[in-house]
PDB file of C-alpha atoms in Angstrom:
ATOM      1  CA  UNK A   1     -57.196 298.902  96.266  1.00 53.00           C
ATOM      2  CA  UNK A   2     -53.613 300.171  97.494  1.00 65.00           C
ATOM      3  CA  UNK A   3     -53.209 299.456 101.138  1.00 91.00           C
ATOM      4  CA  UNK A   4     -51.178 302.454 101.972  1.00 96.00           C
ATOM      5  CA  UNK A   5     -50.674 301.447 105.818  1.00 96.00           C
ATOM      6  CA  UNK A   6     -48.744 298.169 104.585  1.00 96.00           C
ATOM      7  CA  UNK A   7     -47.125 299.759 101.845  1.00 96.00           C
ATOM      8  CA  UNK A   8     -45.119 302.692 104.192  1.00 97.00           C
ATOM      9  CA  UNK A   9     -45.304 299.761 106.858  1.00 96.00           C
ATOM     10  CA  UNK A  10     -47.149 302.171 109.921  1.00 97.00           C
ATOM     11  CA  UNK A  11     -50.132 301.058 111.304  1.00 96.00           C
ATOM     12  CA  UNK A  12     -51.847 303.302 114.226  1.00 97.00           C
ATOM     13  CA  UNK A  13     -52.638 301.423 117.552  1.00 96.00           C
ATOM     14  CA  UNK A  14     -54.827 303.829 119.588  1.00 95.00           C
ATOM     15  CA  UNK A  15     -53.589 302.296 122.833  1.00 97.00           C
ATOM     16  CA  UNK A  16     -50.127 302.877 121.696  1.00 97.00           C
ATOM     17  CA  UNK A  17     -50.495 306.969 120.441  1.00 97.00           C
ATOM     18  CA  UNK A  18     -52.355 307.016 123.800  1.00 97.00           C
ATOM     19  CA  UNK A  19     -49.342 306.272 126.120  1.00 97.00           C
ATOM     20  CA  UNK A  20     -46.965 308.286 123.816  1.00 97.00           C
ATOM     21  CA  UNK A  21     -49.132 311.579 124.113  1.00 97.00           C
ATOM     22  CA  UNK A  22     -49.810 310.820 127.995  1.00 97.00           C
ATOM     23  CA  UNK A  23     -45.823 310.964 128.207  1.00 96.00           C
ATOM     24  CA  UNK A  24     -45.701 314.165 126.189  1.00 96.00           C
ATOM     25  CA  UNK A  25     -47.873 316.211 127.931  1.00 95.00           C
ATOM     26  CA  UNK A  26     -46.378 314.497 131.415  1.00 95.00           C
ATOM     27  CA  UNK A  27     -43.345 316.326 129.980  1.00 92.00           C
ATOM     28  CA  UNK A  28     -44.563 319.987 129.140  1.00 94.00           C
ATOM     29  CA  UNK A  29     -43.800 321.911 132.306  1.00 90.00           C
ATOM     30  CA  UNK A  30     -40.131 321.102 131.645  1.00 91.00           C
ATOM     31  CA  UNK A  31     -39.922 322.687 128.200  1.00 91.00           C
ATOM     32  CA  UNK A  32     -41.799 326.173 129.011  1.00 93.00           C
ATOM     33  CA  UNK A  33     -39.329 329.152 128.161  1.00 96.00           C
ATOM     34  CA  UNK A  34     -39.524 332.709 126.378  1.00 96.00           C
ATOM     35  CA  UNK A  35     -37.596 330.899 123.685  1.00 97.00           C
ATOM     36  CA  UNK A  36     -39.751 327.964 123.090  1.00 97.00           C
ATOM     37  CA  UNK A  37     -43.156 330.264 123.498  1.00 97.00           C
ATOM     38  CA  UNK A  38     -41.194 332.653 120.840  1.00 98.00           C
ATOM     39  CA  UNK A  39     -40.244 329.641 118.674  1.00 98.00           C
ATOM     40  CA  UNK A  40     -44.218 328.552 118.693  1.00 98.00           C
ATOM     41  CA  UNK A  41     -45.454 332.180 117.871  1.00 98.00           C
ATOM     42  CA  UNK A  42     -43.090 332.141 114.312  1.00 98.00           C
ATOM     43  CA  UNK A  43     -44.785 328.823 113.073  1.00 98.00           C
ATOM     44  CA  UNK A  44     -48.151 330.835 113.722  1.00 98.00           C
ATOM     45  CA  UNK A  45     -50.156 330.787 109.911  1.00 98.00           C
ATOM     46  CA  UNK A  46     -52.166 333.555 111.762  1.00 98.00           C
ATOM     47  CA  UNK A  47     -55.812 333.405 110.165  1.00 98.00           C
ATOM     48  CA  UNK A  48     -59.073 335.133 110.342  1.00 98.00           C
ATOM     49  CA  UNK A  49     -61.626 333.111 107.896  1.00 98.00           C
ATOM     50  CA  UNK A  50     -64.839 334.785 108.936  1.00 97.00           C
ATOM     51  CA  UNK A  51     -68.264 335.275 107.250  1.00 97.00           C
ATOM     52  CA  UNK A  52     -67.744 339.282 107.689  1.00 98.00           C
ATOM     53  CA  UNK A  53     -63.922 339.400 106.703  1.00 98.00           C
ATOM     54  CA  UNK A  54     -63.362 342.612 104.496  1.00 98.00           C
ATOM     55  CA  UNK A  55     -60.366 344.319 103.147  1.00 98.00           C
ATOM     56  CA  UNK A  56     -60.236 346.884 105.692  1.00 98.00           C
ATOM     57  CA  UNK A  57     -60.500 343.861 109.035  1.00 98.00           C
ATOM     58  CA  UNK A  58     -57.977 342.066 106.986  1.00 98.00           C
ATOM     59  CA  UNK A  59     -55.902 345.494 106.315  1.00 98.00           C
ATOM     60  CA  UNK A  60     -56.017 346.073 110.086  1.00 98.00           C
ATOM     61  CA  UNK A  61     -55.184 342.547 110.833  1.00 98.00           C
ATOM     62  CA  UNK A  62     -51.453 342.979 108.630  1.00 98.00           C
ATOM     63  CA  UNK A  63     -51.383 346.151 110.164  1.00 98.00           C
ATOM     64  CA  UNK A  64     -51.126 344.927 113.844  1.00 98.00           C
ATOM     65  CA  UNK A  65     -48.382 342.343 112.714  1.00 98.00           C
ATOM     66  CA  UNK A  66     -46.409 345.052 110.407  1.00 98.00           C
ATOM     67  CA  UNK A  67     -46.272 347.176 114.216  1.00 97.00           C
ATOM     68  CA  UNK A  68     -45.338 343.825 115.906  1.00 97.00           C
ATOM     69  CA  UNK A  69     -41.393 345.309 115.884  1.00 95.00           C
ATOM     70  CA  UNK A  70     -42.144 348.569 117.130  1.00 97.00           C
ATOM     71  CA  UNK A  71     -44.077 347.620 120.164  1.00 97.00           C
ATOM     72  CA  UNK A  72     -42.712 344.153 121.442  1.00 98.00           C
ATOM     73  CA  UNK A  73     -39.082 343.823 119.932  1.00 97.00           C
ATOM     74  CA  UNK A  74     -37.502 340.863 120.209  1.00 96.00           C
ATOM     75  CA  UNK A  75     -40.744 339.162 118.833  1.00 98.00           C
ATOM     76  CA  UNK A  76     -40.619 337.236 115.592  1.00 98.00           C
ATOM     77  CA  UNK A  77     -42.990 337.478 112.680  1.00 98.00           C
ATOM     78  CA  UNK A  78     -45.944 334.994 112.191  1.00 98.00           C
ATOM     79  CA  UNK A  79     -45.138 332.593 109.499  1.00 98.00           C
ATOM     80  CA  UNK A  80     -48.080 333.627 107.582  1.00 98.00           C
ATOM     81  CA  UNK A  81     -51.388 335.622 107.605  1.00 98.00           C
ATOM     82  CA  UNK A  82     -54.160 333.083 105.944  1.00 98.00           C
ATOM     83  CA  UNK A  83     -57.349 334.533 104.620  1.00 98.00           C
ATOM     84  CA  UNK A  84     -59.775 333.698 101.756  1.00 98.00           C
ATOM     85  CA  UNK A  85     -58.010 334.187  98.396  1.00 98.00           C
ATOM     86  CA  UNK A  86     -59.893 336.971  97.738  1.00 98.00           C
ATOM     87  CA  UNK A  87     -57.887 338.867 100.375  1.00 98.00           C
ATOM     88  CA  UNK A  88     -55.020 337.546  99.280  1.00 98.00           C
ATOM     89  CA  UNK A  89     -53.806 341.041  97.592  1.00 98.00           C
ATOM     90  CA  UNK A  90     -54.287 343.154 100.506  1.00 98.00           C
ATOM     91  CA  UNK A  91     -52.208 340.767 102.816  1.00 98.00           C
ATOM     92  CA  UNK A  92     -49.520 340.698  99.400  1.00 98.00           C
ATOM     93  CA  UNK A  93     -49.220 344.692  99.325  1.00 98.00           C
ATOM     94  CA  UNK A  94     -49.840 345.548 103.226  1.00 98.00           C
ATOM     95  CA  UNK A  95     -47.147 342.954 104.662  1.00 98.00           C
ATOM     96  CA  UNK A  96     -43.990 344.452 106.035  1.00 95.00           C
ATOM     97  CA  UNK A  97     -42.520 341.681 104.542  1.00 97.00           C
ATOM     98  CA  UNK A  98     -41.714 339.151 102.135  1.00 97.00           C
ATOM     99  CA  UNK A  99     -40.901 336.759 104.742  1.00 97.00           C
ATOM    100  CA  UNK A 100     -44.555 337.055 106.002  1.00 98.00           C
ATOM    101  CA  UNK A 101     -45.855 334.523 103.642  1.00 98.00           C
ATOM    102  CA  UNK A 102     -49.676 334.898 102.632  1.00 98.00           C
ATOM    103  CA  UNK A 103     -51.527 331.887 102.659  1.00 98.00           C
ATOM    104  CA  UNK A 104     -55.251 331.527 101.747  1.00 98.00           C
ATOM    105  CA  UNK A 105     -57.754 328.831 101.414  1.00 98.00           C
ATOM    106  CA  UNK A 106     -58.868 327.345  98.324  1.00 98.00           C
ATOM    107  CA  UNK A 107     -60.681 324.179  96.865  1.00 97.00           C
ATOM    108  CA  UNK A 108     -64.466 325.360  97.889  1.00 98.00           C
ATOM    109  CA  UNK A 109     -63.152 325.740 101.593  1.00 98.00           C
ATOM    110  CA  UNK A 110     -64.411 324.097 103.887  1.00 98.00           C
ATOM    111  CA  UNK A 111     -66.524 321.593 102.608  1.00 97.00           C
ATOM    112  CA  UNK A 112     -64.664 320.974  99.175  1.00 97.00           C
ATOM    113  CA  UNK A 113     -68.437 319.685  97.926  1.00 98.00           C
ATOM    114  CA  UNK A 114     -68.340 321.354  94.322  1.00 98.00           C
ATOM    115  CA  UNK A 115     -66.958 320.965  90.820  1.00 98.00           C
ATOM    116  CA  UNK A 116     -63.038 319.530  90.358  1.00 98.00           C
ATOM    117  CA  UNK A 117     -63.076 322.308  87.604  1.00 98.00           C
ATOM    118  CA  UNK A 118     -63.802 325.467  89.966  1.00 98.00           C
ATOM    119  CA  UNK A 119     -61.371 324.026  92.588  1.00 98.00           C
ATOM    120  CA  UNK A 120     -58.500 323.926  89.795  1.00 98.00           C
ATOM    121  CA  UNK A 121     -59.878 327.246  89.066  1.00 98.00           C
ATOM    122  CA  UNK A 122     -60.071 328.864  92.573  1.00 98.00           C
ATOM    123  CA  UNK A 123     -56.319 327.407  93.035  1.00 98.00           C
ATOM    124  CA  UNK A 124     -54.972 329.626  90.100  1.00 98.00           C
ATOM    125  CA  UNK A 125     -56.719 332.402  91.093  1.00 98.00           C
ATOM    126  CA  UNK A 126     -55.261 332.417  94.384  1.00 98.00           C
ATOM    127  CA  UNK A 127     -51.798 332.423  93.260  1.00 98.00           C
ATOM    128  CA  UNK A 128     -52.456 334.800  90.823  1.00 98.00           C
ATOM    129  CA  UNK A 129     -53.923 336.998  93.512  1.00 98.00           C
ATOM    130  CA  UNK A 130     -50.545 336.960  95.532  1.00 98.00           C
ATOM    131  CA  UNK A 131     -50.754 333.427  97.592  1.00 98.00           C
ATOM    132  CA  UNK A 132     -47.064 332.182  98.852  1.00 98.00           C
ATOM    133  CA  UNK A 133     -49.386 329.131 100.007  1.00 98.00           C
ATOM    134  CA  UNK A 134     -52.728 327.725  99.436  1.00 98.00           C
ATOM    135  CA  UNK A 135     -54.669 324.949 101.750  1.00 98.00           C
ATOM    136  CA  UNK A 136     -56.836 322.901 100.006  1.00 98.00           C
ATOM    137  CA  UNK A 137     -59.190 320.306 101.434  1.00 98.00           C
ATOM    138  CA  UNK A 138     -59.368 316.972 100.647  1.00 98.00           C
ATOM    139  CA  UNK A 139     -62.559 315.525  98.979  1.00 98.00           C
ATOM    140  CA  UNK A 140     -64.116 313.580 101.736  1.00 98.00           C
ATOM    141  CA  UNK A 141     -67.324 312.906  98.907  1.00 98.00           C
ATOM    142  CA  UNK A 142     -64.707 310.222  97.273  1.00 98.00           C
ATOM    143  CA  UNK A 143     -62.242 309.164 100.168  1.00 98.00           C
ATOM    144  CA  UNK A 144     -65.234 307.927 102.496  1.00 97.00           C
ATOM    145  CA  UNK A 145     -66.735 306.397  99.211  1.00 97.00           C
ATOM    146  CA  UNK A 146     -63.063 304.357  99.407  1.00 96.00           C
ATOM    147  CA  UNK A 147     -62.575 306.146  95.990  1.00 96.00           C
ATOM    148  CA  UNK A 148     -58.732 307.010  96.597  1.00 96.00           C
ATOM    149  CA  UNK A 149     -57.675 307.297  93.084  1.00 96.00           C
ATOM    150  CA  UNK A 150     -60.244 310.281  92.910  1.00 98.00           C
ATOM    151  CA  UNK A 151     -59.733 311.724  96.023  1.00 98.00           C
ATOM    152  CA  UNK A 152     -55.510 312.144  95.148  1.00 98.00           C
ATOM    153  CA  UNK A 153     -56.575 312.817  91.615  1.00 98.00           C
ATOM    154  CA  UNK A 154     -57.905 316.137  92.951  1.00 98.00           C
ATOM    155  CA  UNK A 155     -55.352 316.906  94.720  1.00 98.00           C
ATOM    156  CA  UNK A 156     -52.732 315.973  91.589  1.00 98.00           C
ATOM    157  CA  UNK A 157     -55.166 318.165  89.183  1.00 98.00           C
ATOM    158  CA  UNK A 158     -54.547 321.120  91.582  1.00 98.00           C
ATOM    159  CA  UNK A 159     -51.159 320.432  92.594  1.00 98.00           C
ATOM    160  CA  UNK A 160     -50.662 320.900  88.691  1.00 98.00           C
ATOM    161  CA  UNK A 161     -52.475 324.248  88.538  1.00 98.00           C
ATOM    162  CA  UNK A 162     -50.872 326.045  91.404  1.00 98.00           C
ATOM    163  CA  UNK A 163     -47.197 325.372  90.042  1.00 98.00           C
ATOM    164  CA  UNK A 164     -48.310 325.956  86.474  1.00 98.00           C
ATOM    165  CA  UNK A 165     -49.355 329.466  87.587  1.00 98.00           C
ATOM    166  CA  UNK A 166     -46.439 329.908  90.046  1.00 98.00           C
ATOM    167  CA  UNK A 167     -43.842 328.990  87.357  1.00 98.00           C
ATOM    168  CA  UNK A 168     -45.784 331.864  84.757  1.00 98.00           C
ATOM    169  CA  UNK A 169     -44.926 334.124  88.359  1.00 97.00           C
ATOM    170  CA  UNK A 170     -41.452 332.356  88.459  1.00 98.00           C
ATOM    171  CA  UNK A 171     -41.208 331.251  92.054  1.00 98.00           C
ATOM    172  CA  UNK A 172     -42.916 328.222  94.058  1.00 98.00           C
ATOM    173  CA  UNK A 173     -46.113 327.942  95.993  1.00 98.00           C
ATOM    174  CA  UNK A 174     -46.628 325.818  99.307  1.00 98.00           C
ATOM    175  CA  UNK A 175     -49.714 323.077  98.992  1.00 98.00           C
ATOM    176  CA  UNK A 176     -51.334 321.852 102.442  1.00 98.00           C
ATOM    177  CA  UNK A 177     -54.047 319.585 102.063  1.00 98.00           C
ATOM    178  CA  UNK A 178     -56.246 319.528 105.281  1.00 98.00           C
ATOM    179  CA  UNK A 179     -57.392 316.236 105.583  1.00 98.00           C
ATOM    180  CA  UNK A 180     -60.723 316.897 108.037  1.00 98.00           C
ATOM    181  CA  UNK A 181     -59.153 314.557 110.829  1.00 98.00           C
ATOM    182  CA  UNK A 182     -62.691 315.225 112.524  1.00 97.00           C
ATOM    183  CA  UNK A 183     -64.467 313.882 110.256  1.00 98.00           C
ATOM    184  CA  UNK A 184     -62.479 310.736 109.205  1.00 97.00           C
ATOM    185  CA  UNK A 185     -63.183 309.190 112.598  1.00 90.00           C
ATOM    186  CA  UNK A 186     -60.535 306.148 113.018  1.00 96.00           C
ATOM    187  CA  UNK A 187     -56.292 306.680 112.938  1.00 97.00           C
ATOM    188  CA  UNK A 188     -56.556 304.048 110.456  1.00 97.00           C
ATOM    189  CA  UNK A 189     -58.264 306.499 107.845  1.00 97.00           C
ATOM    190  CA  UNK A 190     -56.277 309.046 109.376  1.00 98.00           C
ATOM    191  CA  UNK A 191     -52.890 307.580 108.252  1.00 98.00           C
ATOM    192  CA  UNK A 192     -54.619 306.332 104.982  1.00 98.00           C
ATOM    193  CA  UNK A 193     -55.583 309.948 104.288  1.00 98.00           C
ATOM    194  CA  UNK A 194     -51.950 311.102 105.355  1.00 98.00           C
ATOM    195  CA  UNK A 195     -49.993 308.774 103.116  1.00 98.00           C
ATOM    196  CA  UNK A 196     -52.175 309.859  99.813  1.00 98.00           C
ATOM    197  CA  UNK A 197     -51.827 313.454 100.229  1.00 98.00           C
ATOM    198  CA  UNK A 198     -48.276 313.362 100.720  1.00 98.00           C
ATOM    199  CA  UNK A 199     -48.384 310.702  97.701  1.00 98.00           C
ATOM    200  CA  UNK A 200     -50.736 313.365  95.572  1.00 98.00           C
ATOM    201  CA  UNK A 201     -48.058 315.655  96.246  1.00 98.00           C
ATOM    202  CA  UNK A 202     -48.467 318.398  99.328  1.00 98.00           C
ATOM    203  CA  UNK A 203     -46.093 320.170 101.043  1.00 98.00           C
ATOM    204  CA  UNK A 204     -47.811 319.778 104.030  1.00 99.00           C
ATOM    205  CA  UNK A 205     -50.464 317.954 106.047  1.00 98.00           C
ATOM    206  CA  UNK A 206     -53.039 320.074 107.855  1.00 98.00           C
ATOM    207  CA  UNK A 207     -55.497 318.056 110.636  1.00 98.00           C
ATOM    208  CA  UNK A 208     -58.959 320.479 110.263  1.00 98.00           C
ATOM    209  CA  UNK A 209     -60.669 323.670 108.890  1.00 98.00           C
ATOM    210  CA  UNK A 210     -61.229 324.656 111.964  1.00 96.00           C
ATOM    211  CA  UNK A 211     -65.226 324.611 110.884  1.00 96.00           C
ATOM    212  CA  UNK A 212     -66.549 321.271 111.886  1.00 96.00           C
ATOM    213  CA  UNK A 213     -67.081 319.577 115.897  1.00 94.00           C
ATOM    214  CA  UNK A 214     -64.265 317.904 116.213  1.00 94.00           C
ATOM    215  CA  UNK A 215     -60.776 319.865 114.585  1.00 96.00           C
ATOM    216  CA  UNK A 216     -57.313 319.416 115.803  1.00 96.00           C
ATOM    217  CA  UNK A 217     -56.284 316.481 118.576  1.00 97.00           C
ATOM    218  CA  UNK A 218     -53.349 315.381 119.658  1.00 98.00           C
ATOM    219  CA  UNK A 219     -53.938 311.551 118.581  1.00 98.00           C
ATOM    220  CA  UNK A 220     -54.530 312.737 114.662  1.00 98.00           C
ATOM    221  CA  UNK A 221     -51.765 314.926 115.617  1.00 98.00           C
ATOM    222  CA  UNK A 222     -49.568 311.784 116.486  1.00 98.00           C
ATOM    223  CA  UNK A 223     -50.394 309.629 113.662  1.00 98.00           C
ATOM    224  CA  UNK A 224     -49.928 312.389 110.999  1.00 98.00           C
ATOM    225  CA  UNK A 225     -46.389 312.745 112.138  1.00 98.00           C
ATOM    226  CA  UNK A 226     -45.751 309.428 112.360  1.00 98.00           C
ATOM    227  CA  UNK A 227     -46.929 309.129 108.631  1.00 98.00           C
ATOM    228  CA  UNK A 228     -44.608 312.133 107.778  1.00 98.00           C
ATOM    229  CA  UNK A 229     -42.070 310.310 109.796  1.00 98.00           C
ATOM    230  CA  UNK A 230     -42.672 306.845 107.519  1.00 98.00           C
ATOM    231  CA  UNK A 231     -43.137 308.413 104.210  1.00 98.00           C
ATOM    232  CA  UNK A 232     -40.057 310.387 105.254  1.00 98.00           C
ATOM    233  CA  UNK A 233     -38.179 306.784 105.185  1.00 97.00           C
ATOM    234  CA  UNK A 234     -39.024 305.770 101.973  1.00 97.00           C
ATOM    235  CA  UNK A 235     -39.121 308.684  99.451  1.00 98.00           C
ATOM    236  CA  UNK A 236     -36.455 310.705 101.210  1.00 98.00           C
ATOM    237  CA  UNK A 237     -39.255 313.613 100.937  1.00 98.00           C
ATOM    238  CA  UNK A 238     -39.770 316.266 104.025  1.00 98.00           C
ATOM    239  CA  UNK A 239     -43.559 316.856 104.440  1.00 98.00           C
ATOM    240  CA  UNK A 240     -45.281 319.128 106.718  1.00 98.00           C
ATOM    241  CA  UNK A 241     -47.399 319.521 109.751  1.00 98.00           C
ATOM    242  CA  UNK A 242     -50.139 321.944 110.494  1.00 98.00           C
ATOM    243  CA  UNK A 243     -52.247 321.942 113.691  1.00 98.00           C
ATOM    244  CA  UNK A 244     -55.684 323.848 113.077  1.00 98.00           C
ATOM    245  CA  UNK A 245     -58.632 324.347 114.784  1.00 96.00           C
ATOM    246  CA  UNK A 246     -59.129 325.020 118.345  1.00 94.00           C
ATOM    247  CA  UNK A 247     -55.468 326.163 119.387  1.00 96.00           C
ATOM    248  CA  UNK A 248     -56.111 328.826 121.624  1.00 95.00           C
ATOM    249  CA  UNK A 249     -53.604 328.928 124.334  1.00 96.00           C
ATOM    250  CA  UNK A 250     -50.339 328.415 124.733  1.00 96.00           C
ATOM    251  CA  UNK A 251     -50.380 325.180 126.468  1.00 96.00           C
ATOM    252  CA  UNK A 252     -51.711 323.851 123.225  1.00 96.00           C
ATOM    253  CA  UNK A 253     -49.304 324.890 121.243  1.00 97.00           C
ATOM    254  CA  UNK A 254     -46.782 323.548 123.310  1.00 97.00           C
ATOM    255  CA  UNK A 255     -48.422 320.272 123.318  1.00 97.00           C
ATOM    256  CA  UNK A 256     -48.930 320.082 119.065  1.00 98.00           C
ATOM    257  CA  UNK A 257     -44.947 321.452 119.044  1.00 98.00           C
ATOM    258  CA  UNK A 258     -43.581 318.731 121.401  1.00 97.00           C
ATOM    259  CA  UNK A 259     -45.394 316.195 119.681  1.00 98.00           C
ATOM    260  CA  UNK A 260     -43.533 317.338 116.418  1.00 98.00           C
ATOM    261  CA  UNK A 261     -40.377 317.374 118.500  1.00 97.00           C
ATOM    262  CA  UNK A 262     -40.963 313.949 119.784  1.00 97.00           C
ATOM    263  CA  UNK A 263     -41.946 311.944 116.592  1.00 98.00           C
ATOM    264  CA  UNK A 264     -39.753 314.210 113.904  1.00 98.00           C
ATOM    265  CA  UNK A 265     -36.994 315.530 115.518  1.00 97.00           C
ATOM    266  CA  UNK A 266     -36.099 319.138 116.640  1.00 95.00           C
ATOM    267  CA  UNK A 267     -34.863 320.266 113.486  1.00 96.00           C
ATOM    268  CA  UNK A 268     -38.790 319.707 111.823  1.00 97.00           C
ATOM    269  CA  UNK A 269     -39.911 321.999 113.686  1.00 97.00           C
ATOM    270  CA  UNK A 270     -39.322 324.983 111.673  1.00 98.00           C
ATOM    271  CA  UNK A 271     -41.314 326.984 109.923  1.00 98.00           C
ATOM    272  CA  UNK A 272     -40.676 325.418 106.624  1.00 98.00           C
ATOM    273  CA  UNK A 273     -42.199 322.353 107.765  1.00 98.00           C
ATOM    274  CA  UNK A 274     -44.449 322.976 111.043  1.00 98.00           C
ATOM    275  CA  UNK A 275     -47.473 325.098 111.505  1.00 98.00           C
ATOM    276  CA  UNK A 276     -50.169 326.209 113.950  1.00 98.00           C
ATOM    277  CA  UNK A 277     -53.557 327.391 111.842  1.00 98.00           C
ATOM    278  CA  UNK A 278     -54.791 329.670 114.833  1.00 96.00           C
ATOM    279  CA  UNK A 279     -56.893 332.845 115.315  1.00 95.00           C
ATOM    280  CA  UNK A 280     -56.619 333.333 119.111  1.00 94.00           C
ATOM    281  CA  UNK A 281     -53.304 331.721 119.711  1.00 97.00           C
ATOM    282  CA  UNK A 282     -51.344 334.707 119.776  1.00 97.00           C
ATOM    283  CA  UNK A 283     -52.328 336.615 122.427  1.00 97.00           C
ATOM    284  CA  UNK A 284     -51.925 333.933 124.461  1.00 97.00           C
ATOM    285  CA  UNK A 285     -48.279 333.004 123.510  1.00 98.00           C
ATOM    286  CA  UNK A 286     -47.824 336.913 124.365  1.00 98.00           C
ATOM    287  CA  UNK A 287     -49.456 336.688 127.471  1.00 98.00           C
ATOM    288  CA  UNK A 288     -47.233 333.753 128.613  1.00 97.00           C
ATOM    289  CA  UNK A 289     -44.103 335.446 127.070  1.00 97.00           C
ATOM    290  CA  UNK A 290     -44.412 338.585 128.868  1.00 97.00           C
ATOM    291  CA  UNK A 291     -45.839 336.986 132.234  1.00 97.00           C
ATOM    292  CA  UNK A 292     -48.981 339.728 132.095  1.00 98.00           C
ATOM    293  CA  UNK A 293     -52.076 339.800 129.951  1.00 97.00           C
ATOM    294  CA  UNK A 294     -51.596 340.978 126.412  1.00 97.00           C
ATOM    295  CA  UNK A 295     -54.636 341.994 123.904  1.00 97.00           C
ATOM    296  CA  UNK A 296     -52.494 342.770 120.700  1.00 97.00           C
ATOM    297  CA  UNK A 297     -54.372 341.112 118.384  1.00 95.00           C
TER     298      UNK A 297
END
């Protein structure tokens, strides 16, 4: 069995993330500005992924970012709007623009429990529906089991599908694979579950659905970005970070951004490779940007 902690030579030690996140968020207070509360709100993949999502809540969601301009200038665009990928046309044709990407969930989201075959399937219907990105979930049934070859062989088989139906489109799709952090319950499967995905061949790394107890922390947080950071070293490939699940206020973000800051570097922090998979977050980042509370969203 591949030991992929010795192989990208990073091995988590809890006490160690510990006193590294205990200095970050010792930190915080001295990084709080407009610009940095503005910089957080553009790596927003703003997302509603409810049981009662239609096209018209989703309509009126695009809606409220398409008036964004209008009524708070100055403001930048959320990175993305992510829905289920049958929504992914009305995000496609009610954007104001391109460079609001639409991102959806695929793979039997959130569980991942069915058939590789609808998966693949799901994937290409996505970005045949419009999706600039699609999150997939890694199957937990086989990386548990210690089963890595089948756990990346999903993610390889819809890897595959996704740019096969891109290139028919002729552009590129973003793959995150959300790895559950939650449920994985040590670093140590953590990283292992970090350094196959990026191996399998996603864009990013994503820490939760959102839909189980325990979603994004700060320690998975850590790890993941050290595994981005060591993965980084040896392939000379950029990966991703996503933060989901349980962002809600802007003292959360800040904490998930300066951990990015801290273990990749300023420059990572973009858009192209850092995320936030929120619902709530932004009224909060608008509330702190404009020192009064805002209900926009």
């Amino acid at each position: 069995m591949m030991d992929y902690l010795e192989k990208y030579g990073y091995t988590p030690v809890e006490t160690e993330v510990a006193k590294r996140i205990q200095a970050v968020c010792s930190s915080l207070d001295g990084i709080v500005s407009a610009e940095v509360l503005k910089k957080c709100f553009s790596l927003m993949d703003l997302t509603t992924l409810k049981s009662d999502d239609t096209a018209a809540s989703v309509g009126r969601l695009v809606d409220k970012v398409n008036r964004l301009a209008a009524e708070f200038p100055g403001y930048p665009l959320p990175a993305s709007v992510c829905v289920y990928p049958n929504f992914a046309p009305v995000v496609r044709e009610r954007r104001c623009s391109p460079e609001l990407h639409v991102t959806t969930v695929a793979s039997c989201f959130p569980s991942a429990q069915s058939f590789l075959e609808v998966k693949v399937q799901e994937c290409e219907l996505a970005v045949r529906a419009g999706a600039d990105e699609v999150d997939i979930v890694l199957a937990l049934n086989a990386f548990l089991a210690e089963d890595y070859d089948a756990a990346a062989g999903e993610i390889v088989a819809m890897r595959r599908a996704i740019d096969a139906e891109a290139a028919r489109q002729g552009r590129k799709v973003v793959l995150k694979v959300i790895l559950e952090t939650g449920l994985l319950g040590t670093p140590e499967r953590i990283a292992r579950a970090s350094f196959l995905a990026m191996e399998a061949g996603a864009d990013f790394i994503k820490t939760s659905t959102g839909k189980v107890a325990v979603n994004a922390t700060p320690e998975a947080a850590w790890v993941m970005c050290e595994c981005i950071r060591a993965f980084y070293g040896k392939t000379g490939r950029c990966v991703g970070f996503k933060a989901a699940g349980g962002i809600s206020n802007d003292r959360d973000a800040l904490l998930y951004y300066r951990i990015g800051a801290t273990v990749l570097g300023e420059d990572w922090v973009e858009k192209e490779h850092f995320r936030f998979g929120v619902s709530r977050l932004g009224n909060s980042l608008m509330s702190a940007i404009e020192q009064r509370p805002v209900t926009f969203f």
